[in-house]
PDB file of C-alpha atoms in Angstrom:
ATOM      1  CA  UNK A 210      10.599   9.142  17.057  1.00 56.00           C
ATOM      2  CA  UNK A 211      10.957  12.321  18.677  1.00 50.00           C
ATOM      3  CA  UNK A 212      14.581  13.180  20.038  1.00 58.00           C
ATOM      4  CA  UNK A 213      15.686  16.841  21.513  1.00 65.00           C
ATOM      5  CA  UNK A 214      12.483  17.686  20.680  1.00 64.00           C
ATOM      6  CA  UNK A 215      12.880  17.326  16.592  1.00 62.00           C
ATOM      7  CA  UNK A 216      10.933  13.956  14.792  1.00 66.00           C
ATOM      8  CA  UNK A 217      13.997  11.877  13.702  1.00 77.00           C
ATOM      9  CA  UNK A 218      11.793   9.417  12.316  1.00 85.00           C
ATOM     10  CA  UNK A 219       8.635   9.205  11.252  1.00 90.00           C
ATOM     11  CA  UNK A 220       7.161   5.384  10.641  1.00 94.00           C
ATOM     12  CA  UNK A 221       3.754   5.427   9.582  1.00 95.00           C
ATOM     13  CA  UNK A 222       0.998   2.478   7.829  1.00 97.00           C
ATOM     14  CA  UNK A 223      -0.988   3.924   4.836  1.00 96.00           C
ATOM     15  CA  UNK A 224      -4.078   2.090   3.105  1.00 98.00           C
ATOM     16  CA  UNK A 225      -4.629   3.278  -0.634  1.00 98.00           C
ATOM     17  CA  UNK A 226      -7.209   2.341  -2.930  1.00 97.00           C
ATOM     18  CA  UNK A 227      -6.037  -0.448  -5.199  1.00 96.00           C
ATOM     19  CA  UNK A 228      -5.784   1.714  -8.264  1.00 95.00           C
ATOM     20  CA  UNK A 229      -3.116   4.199  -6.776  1.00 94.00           C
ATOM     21  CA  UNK A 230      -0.083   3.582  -8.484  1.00 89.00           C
ATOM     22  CA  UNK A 231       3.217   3.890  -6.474  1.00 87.00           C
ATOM     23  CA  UNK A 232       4.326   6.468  -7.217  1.00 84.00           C
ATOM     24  CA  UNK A 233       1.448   8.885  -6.257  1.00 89.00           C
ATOM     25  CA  UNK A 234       2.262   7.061  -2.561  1.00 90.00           C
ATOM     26  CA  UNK A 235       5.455   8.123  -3.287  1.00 88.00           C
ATOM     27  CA  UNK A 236       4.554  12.094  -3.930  1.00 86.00           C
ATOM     28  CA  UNK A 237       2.627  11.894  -0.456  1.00 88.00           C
ATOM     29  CA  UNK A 238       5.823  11.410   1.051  1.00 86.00           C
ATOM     30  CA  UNK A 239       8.437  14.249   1.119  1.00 77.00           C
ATOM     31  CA  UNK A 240      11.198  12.700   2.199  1.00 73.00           C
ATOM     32  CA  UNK A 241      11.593  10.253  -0.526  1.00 74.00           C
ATOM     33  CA  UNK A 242      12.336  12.974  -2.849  1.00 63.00           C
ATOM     34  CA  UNK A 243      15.533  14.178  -1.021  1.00 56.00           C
ATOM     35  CA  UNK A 244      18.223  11.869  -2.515  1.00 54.00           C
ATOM     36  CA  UNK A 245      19.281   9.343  -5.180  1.00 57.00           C
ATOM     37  CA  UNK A 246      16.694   6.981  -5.587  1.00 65.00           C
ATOM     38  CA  UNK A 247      15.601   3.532  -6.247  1.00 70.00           C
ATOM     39  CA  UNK A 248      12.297   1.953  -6.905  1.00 69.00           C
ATOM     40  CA  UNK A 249      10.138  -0.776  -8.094  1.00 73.00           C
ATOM     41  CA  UNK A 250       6.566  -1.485  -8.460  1.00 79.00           C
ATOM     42  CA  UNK A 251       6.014  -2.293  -4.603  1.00 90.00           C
ATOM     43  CA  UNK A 252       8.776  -0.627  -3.139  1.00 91.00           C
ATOM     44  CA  UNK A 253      10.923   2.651  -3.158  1.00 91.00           C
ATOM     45  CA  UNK A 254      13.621   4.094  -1.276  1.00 90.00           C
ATOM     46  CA  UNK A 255      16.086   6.789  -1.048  1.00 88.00           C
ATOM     47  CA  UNK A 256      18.336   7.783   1.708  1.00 88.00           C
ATOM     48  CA  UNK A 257      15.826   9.642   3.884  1.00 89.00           C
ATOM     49  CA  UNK A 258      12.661   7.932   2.970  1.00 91.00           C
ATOM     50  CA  UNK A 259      10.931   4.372   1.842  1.00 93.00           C
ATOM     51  CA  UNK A 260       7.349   3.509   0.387  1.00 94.00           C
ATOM     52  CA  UNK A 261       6.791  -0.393   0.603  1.00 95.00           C
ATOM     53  CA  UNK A 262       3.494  -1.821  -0.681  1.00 96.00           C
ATOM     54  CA  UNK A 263       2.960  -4.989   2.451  1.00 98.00           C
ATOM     55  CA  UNK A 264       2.074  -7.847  -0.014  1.00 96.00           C
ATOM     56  CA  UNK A 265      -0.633  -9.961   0.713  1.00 96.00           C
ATOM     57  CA  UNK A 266      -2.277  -7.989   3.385  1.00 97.00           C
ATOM     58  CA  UNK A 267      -5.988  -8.359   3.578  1.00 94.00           C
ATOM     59  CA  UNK A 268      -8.071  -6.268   5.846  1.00 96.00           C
ATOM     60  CA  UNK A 269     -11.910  -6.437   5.737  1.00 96.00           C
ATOM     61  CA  UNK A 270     -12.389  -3.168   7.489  1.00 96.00           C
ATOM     62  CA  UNK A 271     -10.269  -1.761   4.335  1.00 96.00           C
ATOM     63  CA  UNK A 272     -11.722  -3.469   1.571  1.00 95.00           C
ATOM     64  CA  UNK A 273      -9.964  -2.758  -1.907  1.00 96.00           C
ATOM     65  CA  UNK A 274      -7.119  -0.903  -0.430  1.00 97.00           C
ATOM     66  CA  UNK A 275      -3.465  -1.628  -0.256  1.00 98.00           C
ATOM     67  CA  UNK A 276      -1.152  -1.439   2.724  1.00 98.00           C
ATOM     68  CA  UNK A 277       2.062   0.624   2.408  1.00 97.00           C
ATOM     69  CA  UNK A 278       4.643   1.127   5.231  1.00 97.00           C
ATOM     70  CA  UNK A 279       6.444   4.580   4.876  1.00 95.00           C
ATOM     71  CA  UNK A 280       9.449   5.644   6.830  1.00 94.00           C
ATOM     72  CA  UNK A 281      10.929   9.308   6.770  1.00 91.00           C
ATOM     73  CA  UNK A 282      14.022  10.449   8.477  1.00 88.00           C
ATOM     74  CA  UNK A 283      14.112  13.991   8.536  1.00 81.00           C
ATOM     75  CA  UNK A 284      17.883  14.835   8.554  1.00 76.00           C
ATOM     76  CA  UNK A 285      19.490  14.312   4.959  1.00 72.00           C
ATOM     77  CA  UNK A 286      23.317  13.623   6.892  1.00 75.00           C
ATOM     78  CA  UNK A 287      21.876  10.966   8.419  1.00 77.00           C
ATOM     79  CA  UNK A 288      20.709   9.711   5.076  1.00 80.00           C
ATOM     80  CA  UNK A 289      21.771   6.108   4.150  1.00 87.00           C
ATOM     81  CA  UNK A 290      20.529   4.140   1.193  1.00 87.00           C
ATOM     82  CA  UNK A 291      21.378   0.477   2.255  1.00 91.00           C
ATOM     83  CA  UNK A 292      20.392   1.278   5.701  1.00 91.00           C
ATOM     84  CA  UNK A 293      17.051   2.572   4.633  1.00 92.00           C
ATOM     85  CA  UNK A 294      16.448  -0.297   2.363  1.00 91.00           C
ATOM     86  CA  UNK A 295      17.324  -2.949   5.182  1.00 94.00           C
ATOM     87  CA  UNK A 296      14.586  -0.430   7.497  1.00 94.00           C
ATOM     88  CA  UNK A 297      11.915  -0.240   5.196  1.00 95.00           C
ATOM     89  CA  UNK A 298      12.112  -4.068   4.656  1.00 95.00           C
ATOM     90  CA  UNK A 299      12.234  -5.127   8.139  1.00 97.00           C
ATOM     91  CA  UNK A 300       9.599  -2.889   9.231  1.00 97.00           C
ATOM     92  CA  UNK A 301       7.248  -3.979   6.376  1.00 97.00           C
ATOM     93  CA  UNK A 302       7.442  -7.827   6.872  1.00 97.00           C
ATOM     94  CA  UNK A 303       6.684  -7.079  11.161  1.00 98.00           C
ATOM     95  CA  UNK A 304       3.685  -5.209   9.887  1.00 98.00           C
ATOM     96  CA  UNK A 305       2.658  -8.196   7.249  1.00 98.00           C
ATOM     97  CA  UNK A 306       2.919 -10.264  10.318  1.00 97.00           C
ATOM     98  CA  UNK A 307       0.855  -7.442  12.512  1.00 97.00           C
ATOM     99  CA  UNK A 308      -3.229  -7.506  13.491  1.00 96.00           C
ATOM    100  CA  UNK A 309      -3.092  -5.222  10.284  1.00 96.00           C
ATOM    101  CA  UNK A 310      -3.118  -7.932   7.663  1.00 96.00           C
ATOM    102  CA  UNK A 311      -5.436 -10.643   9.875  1.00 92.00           C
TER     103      UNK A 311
END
């Protein structure tokens, strides 16, 4: 999302090979890096940034890959933990419900 001209936030699917751990999803984006954190083995959040593995999502045209949704905001004052967990949550059960996972 693009406001004044500066990305606000960023929203973005990612398919990974199955063996990719989390937390090299995680290293791929910045913004999760930025604040206190919390994580899991399918999802992780901070503030400014969320990684969330989309469970059960099959694709055939990505065949031994995982889905993750990740969301970057790109102004730590407008970071929020509980607000980016509620985000990242949201937006990753509308994508398990998307032409994505068929």
């Amino acid at each position: 999302m693009d406001i004044d001209g500066h990305w606000a936030l960023m929203a973005n699917l990612q398919w990974w090979e199955e063996d990719v751990s989390i937390a090299t999803v995680v290293t791929a984006n910045p913004e999760t890096d930025k604040s206190p954190q919390s994580s899991g083995d399918d999802f992780f959040y901070t503030g400014t940034g969320a990684v969330k593995l989309v469970k059960n999502c099959k694709n055939p045209d990505h065949a031994r890959h995982l889905l993750y949704t990740s969301l970057q905001v790109h102004n730590s004052d407008l970071g929020d933990v509980s607000a980016m967990k509620k985000l990242a949550t949201t937006y990753t059960e509308a994508v398990g419900r998307s032409g994505e996972c068929p």
